[in-house]
Short mmCIF file of C-alpha atoms in Angstrom, two decimals:
data_model
loop_
_atom_site.label_atom_id
_atom_site.label_comp_id
_atom_site.label_asym_id
_atom_site.label_seq_id
_atom_site.Cartn_x
_atom_site.Cartn_y
_atom_site.Cartn_z
CA MET A 30 206.27 72.41 -64.79
CA ILE A 31 206.93 68.74 -65.37
CA LEU A 32 210.28 67.42 -64.12
CA SER A 33 211.98 64.60 -66.07
CA VAL A 34 214.19 62.55 -63.71
CA SER A 35 215.77 61.47 -66.05
CA ARG A 36 216.09 60.37 -69.68
CA ARG A 37 219.86 60.82 -69.44
CA THR A 38 220.69 58.74 -66.38
CA ASP A 39 219.17 56.48 -63.74
CA ILE A 40 218.71 58.91 -60.85
CA PRO A 41 216.50 56.62 -58.69
CA ASN A 42 219.13 53.87 -58.89
CA TYR A 43 222.34 55.85 -58.37
CA TYR A 44 221.57 59.42 -57.34
CA SER A 45 218.45 59.34 -55.19
CA GLU A 46 220.27 60.85 -52.19
CA TRP A 47 221.32 63.79 -54.36
CA PHE A 48 217.78 64.25 -55.66
CA ILE A 49 216.18 64.19 -52.22
CA ASN A 50 218.77 66.71 -50.99
CA ARG A 51 217.85 68.94 -53.91
CA ILE A 52 214.17 68.64 -53.01
CA LYS A 53 215.00 69.70 -49.44
CA GLU A 54 217.12 72.64 -50.65
CA GLY A 55 214.44 73.66 -53.14
CA TYR A 56 216.60 73.99 -56.25
CA LEU A 57 219.20 72.31 -58.47
CA TYR A 58 221.58 73.18 -61.30
CA VAL A 59 221.58 71.61 -64.77
CA ARG A 60 224.25 72.06 -67.42
CA ASN A 61 223.24 72.62 -71.03
CA PRO A 62 224.77 69.58 -72.81
CA MET A 63 225.29 71.72 -75.94
CA ASN A 64 227.02 74.51 -74.00
CA ILE A 65 228.58 73.13 -70.82
CA HIS A 66 229.26 76.53 -69.25
CA GLN A 67 225.61 77.49 -69.52
CA VAL A 68 223.98 76.37 -66.27
CA SER A 69 220.30 76.66 -65.37
CA LYS A 70 218.99 77.02 -61.84
CA ILE A 71 215.72 75.13 -61.48
CA GLY A 72 213.40 75.84 -58.56
CA LEU A 73 211.72 72.78 -57.05
CA SER A 74 208.84 74.25 -55.08
CA PRO A 75 205.84 71.88 -54.81
CA GLN A 76 203.71 74.81 -55.98
CA THR A 77 205.70 74.94 -59.23
CA VAL A 78 206.47 71.27 -59.90
CA ASP A 79 203.18 69.80 -61.13
CA CYS A 80 204.52 66.27 -61.61
CA ILE A 81 207.80 64.35 -61.59
CA VAL A 82 208.44 61.59 -64.11
CA PHE A 83 211.08 59.12 -62.90
CA TRP A 84 212.91 56.84 -65.34
CA THR A 85 214.68 53.82 -63.89
CA LYS A 86 215.70 50.18 -64.17
CA ASN A 87 216.04 49.72 -60.43
CA PRO A 88 214.29 52.09 -58.01
CA LEU A 89 215.17 50.04 -54.93
CA PRO A 90 217.73 52.59 -53.57
CA MET A 91 214.98 55.22 -53.65
CA MET A 92 212.13 53.20 -52.16
CA ASP A 93 212.82 54.25 -48.58
CA LYS A 94 212.97 57.91 -49.61
CA LEU A 95 209.58 58.18 -51.33
CA ASP A 96 207.87 59.38 -48.16
CA GLN A 97 209.97 62.53 -48.48
CA LEU A 98 208.13 63.32 -51.72
CA LYS A 99 204.67 63.45 -50.13
CA GLU A 100 204.17 67.05 -51.29
CA TYR A 101 204.79 66.07 -54.93
CA ASN A 102 202.93 64.13 -57.59
CA TYR A 103 204.95 61.61 -59.58
CA TYR A 104 205.03 58.36 -61.51
CA PHE A 105 207.68 55.92 -62.71
CA GLN A 106 208.76 54.71 -66.14
CA PHE A 107 210.24 51.35 -65.07
CA THR A 108 212.31 49.49 -67.68
CA LEU A 109 212.26 45.74 -67.12
CA THR A 110 213.59 43.62 -69.96
CA SER A 111 214.84 40.06 -70.29
CA TYR A 112 218.43 40.79 -71.34
CA GLY A 113 221.40 39.22 -69.66
CA LYS A 114 224.70 40.72 -68.54
CA ASP A 115 225.91 40.87 -72.14
CA ILE A 116 223.41 43.68 -72.82
CA GLU A 117 222.62 45.09 -69.37
CA PRO A 118 225.73 44.28 -67.34
CA ASN A 119 225.11 46.14 -64.09
CA LEU A 120 221.50 45.34 -63.29
CA PRO A 121 220.27 42.90 -60.61
CA ASP A 122 218.82 39.52 -61.58
CA LYS A 123 215.44 40.08 -63.22
CA ARG A 124 213.67 36.96 -61.97
CA LYS A 125 215.12 36.95 -58.46
CA GLN A 126 215.08 40.68 -57.74
CA VAL A 127 213.80 43.21 -60.26
CA ILE A 128 210.30 41.76 -60.81
CA ASN A 129 209.80 41.77 -57.05
CA ILE A 130 211.07 45.37 -56.81
CA PHE A 131 208.54 46.39 -59.47
CA CYS A 132 205.71 44.79 -57.49
CA GLN A 133 206.89 46.41 -54.25
CA LEU A 134 206.93 49.86 -55.88
CA SER A 135 203.48 49.35 -57.40
CA SER A 136 202.05 48.22 -54.06
CA LYS A 137 203.53 51.31 -52.39
CA ILE A 138 202.43 54.03 -54.82
CA GLY A 139 199.67 52.47 -56.97
CA LYS A 140 199.75 50.50 -60.22
CA GLU A 141 198.65 53.48 -62.33
CA LYS A 142 201.89 55.24 -61.34
CA VAL A 143 204.24 52.49 -62.52
CA ILE A 144 204.56 52.04 -66.29
CA TRP A 145 206.34 48.89 -67.46
CA ARG A 146 208.80 49.43 -70.30
CA TYR A 147 209.97 46.38 -72.24
CA ASP A 148 212.33 48.32 -74.44
CA PRO A 149 214.29 48.65 -76.53
CA ILE A 150 213.71 45.32 -78.24
CA LEU A 151 216.63 44.03 -80.29
CA PHE A 152 217.01 40.74 -82.09
CA THR A 153 220.16 38.62 -82.21
CA ASP A 154 220.96 34.93 -82.53
CA ARG A 155 220.36 34.68 -78.77
CA TYR A 156 217.52 37.19 -78.39
CA THR A 157 215.16 35.80 -81.01
CA GLU A 158 211.44 36.43 -81.43
CA GLU A 159 210.75 33.22 -79.53
CA TYR A 160 213.04 34.30 -76.69
CA HIS A 161 211.34 37.69 -76.36
CA ILE A 162 207.82 36.26 -76.54
CA LYS A 163 208.57 33.71 -73.82
CA ALA A 164 210.25 36.33 -71.61
CA PHE A 165 207.58 38.96 -72.25
CA ARG A 166 204.87 36.48 -71.27
CA GLU A 167 206.72 35.48 -68.11
CA ILE A 168 207.23 39.07 -66.98
CA ALA A 169 203.69 40.13 -67.95
CA ASN A 170 202.21 37.24 -65.96
CA ALA A 171 204.30 38.27 -62.94
CA LEU A 172 203.27 41.94 -63.26
CA GLN A 173 199.54 41.35 -63.78
CA GLY A 174 197.70 43.58 -61.35
CA TYR A 175 200.80 45.71 -60.71
CA THR A 176 200.63 47.93 -63.80
CA ASP A 177 198.07 49.10 -66.32
CA LYS A 178 200.42 49.64 -69.26
CA VAL A 179 203.43 48.27 -71.06
CA VAL A 180 205.54 50.28 -73.52
CA ILE A 181 207.68 48.73 -76.25
CA SER A 182 210.14 50.11 -78.77
CA PHE A 183 212.73 48.73 -81.15
CA VAL A 184 216.41 49.52 -80.91
CA ASP A 185 217.83 52.46 -82.86
CA LEU A 186 221.53 52.25 -83.64
CA TYR A 187 222.64 55.84 -83.19
CA ALA A 188 226.20 56.81 -84.07
CA LYS A 189 227.02 57.03 -80.35
CA THR A 190 225.65 53.55 -79.64
CA LYS A 191 227.31 51.70 -82.50
CA LYS A 192 230.63 51.62 -80.66
CA ASN A 193 229.03 49.97 -77.62
CA MET A 194 227.10 47.58 -79.84
CA LYS A 195 230.00 46.58 -82.10
CA ASP A 196 230.15 43.03 -80.70
CA ILE A 197 226.39 42.56 -80.74
CA HIS A 198 225.13 41.45 -84.12
CA VAL A 199 221.62 42.84 -84.37
CA VAL A 200 219.38 41.31 -87.02
CA LYS A 201 216.34 42.85 -88.69
CA LEU A 202 213.13 40.86 -88.98
CA GLU A 203 211.24 40.49 -92.23
CA ASP A 204 207.97 42.41 -92.20
CA SER A 205 205.78 39.32 -91.86
CA ARG A 206 207.75 38.03 -88.88
CA PHE A 207 207.82 41.49 -87.31
CA PHE A 208 204.06 41.92 -87.43
CA GLU A 209 203.50 38.40 -86.10
CA PHE A 210 205.83 39.25 -83.23
CA VAL A 211 204.01 42.49 -82.41
CA SER A 212 200.64 40.72 -82.60
CA GLU A 213 201.82 38.11 -80.09
CA LEU A 214 203.04 40.76 -77.62
CA SER A 215 199.73 42.57 -77.97
CA LEU A 216 197.77 39.42 -77.13
CA ILE A 217 199.96 38.72 -74.10
CA ALA A 218 199.44 42.27 -72.84
CA LYS A 219 195.68 41.98 -73.30
CA ASP A 220 195.61 38.63 -71.47
CA ASN A 221 197.33 40.35 -68.54
CA LYS A 222 194.95 43.34 -68.56
CA MET A 223 197.56 45.80 -69.82
CA LYS A 224 197.37 48.42 -72.53
CA ILE A 225 200.32 48.24 -74.92
CA ALA A 226 201.91 51.11 -76.84
CA THR A 227 205.08 51.98 -78.71
CA CYS A 228 207.58 54.68 -77.75
CA ALA A 229 208.69 57.09 -80.50
CA GLU A 230 207.99 54.60 -83.32
CA GLU A 231 206.80 55.96 -86.64
CA ILE A 232 205.05 52.74 -87.66
CA ASP A 233 201.30 52.51 -87.03
CA LEU A 234 200.46 49.28 -85.23
CA ALA A 235 196.89 50.17 -84.23
CA SER A 236 195.49 47.24 -86.21
CA TYR A 237 197.43 44.96 -83.85
CA GLY A 238 196.06 46.65 -80.76
CA VAL A 239 199.21 48.70 -80.14
CA GLY A 240 198.90 52.45 -79.64
CA HIS A 241 201.39 55.33 -79.70
CA ASN A 242 202.72 56.15 -76.24
CA CYS A 243 203.46 59.46 -74.54
CA CYS A 244 206.03 58.77 -71.85
CA ILE A 245 205.55 62.22 -70.35
CA ASP A 246 201.83 61.87 -70.70
CA LYS A 247 199.42 64.81 -70.40
CA GLU A 248 196.40 62.58 -69.85
CA LEU A 249 198.08 60.49 -67.13
CA ILE A 250 199.49 63.55 -65.37
CA GLU A 251 196.09 65.22 -65.31
CA LYS A 252 194.60 62.04 -63.84
CA ILE A 253 197.30 61.84 -61.15
CA ILE A 254 197.14 65.51 -60.12
CA GLY A 255 193.36 65.85 -60.54
CA CYS A 256 193.73 68.97 -62.61
CA LYS A 257 193.88 70.05 -66.26
CA ILE A 258 197.23 71.43 -67.46
CA SER A 259 198.12 73.79 -70.29
CA VAL A 260 201.19 72.44 -72.07
CA LYS A 261 202.60 71.90 -75.56
CA LYS A 262 204.27 68.95 -77.24
CA ASP A 263 207.99 68.77 -76.50
CA LYS A 264 209.66 70.25 -79.59
CA ASN A 265 213.09 69.07 -78.42
CA GLN A 266 212.18 65.41 -78.93
CA ARG A 267 211.90 63.43 -82.13
CA GLU A 268 208.86 64.00 -84.33
CA GLU A 269 207.55 60.54 -83.45
CA CYS A 270 207.72 61.29 -79.72
CA GLY A 271 204.39 62.19 -78.16
CA CYS A 272 205.76 63.62 -74.92
CA ILE A 273 204.72 67.01 -73.59
CA GLU A 274 207.24 69.66 -72.50
CA SER A 275 209.31 68.95 -69.43
CA ILE A 276 212.49 70.06 -67.67
CA GLU A 277 215.24 67.44 -67.95
CA ILE A 278 217.58 67.44 -64.94
CA GLY A 279 219.98 64.60 -65.75
CA SER A 280 223.48 64.53 -67.24
CA TYR A 281 224.87 62.41 -70.05
CA ASN A 282 227.65 59.94 -69.31
CA THR A 283 226.66 59.42 -65.68
CA CYS A 284 224.61 56.20 -65.78
CA LYS A 285 226.33 53.19 -64.24
CA ASN A 286 223.85 50.66 -65.66
CA ALA A 287 226.15 50.50 -68.73
CA CYS A 288 223.47 49.12 -71.05
CA LYS A 289 224.98 48.47 -74.47
CA TYR A 290 222.11 50.07 -76.40
CA CYS A 291 222.09 53.31 -74.35
CA TYR A 292 222.28 56.61 -76.22
CA ALA A 293 223.04 58.61 -73.04
CA ASN A 294 226.46 57.02 -72.41
CA TYR A 295 229.03 57.11 -75.17
CA SER A 296 232.32 56.90 -73.26
CA ASP A 297 233.16 54.53 -70.40
CA GLU A 298 236.06 56.78 -69.45
CA LYS A 299 233.79 59.81 -69.29
CA VAL A 300 231.25 57.91 -67.18
CA ASN A 301 233.97 56.88 -64.73
CA SER A 302 235.39 60.40 -64.43
CA ASN A 303 231.94 61.96 -64.04
CA CYS A 304 230.86 59.47 -61.39
CA GLN A 305 233.98 60.21 -59.37
CA MET A 306 232.77 63.81 -59.12
CA TYR A 307 229.44 62.80 -57.60
CA ASN A 308 228.68 64.70 -54.43
CA PRO A 309 225.17 64.24 -52.98
CA GLN A 310 225.44 67.69 -51.38
CA SER A 311 226.22 69.50 -54.64
CA PRO A 312 223.44 71.36 -56.48
CA LEU A 313 224.93 69.97 -59.71
CA LEU A 314 224.80 66.27 -60.57
CA CYS A 315 228.32 64.82 -60.95
CA GLY A 316 230.17 68.10 -61.12
CA THR A 317 230.97 71.44 -59.57
CA ILE A 318 230.47 75.03 -60.62
CA THR A 319 233.56 76.71 -62.07
CA LYS A 320 234.44 80.36 -62.67
CA GLU A 321 233.71 79.90 -66.38
CA ASP A 322 230.10 78.90 -65.73
CA LYS A 323 227.20 81.29 -66.14
CA ILE A 324 224.19 80.46 -63.95
CA THR A 325 220.77 81.61 -65.11
CA GLU A 326 217.63 81.09 -63.07
CA ARG A 327 214.86 79.72 -65.23
CA LYS A 328 211.47 81.24 -64.64
CA MET A 329 209.21 78.27 -64.08
CA LYS A 330 205.50 78.19 -63.32
CA SER A 331 202.75 75.70 -62.68
CA LEU A 332 200.86 74.42 -65.72
CA LYS A 333 197.62 73.87 -63.83
CA GLU A 334 194.37 75.23 -65.27
CA GLY A 335 191.45 73.91 -63.26
CA GLN A 336 190.02 70.88 -61.51
CA ILE A 337 189.02 67.88 -63.61
CA SER A 338 185.28 67.23 -63.66
CA ILE A 339 183.63 63.81 -63.78
CA PHE A 340 183.13 64.36 -67.52
CA ASP A 341 186.93 64.45 -68.05
CA LEU A 342 187.54 61.02 -66.53
#
């Protein structure tokens, strides 16, 4: 199985102690967000977990724990944007800290295992095309040699995010300006020896050198683990999403990054109350099992088929 850690919250930043404890114990619990009393028990044996995909904006709190994952294969989706505290209020300074953290992580685990995400892109009077192009170039120059790929997307204003974004006046670019913007990002990525792709975007930008990304990527996972896997597209994601099936272990309303555009947090009060329940020794992230809960052990298995030959590379 592929473990997603996590689309719903920043586990490397805030809950790495919990995750490592779960690895040591060999299992964890996950609530079904659509039925909170339905709890799944997920086994974490290295023989069953084929690869772990980490999602984070600051893996520094986890860096000294990575040696405890030596029996596992993994890679990081590392979001590094140019927004200030008005959009991403609880993140460290990008120039002074986060770029360096990215480079440290890449040097430790290998550049092919750290994907740079410059997303979501939103445009305002402050965050104009010119602003993004200048910032994207600066970050790309700093990350040259530390990653092979950059992923971009454009902000979606979900119903749950509109409340958080109410004071941020997002503007939409005219088509001609949009395509010029994408073309410029593509050129910058190429200059810095990076592939560039979009995440869950319907629009085809191949003529500008921009592909469609798979964040939980079958090809990359097979390369990392040295083995073919048998797996289907994730039917629980949007049609535009190219990700393969995975087990999501995070919880909504638990991320303390507090990014304004985030779809996984929709109530500051709920985030605060959930975070107060965090116990790194608990099998459940930010919560406890109650008598109303029904725990079901999910039958998981490895997806491995056979070793990759030289003709697959």
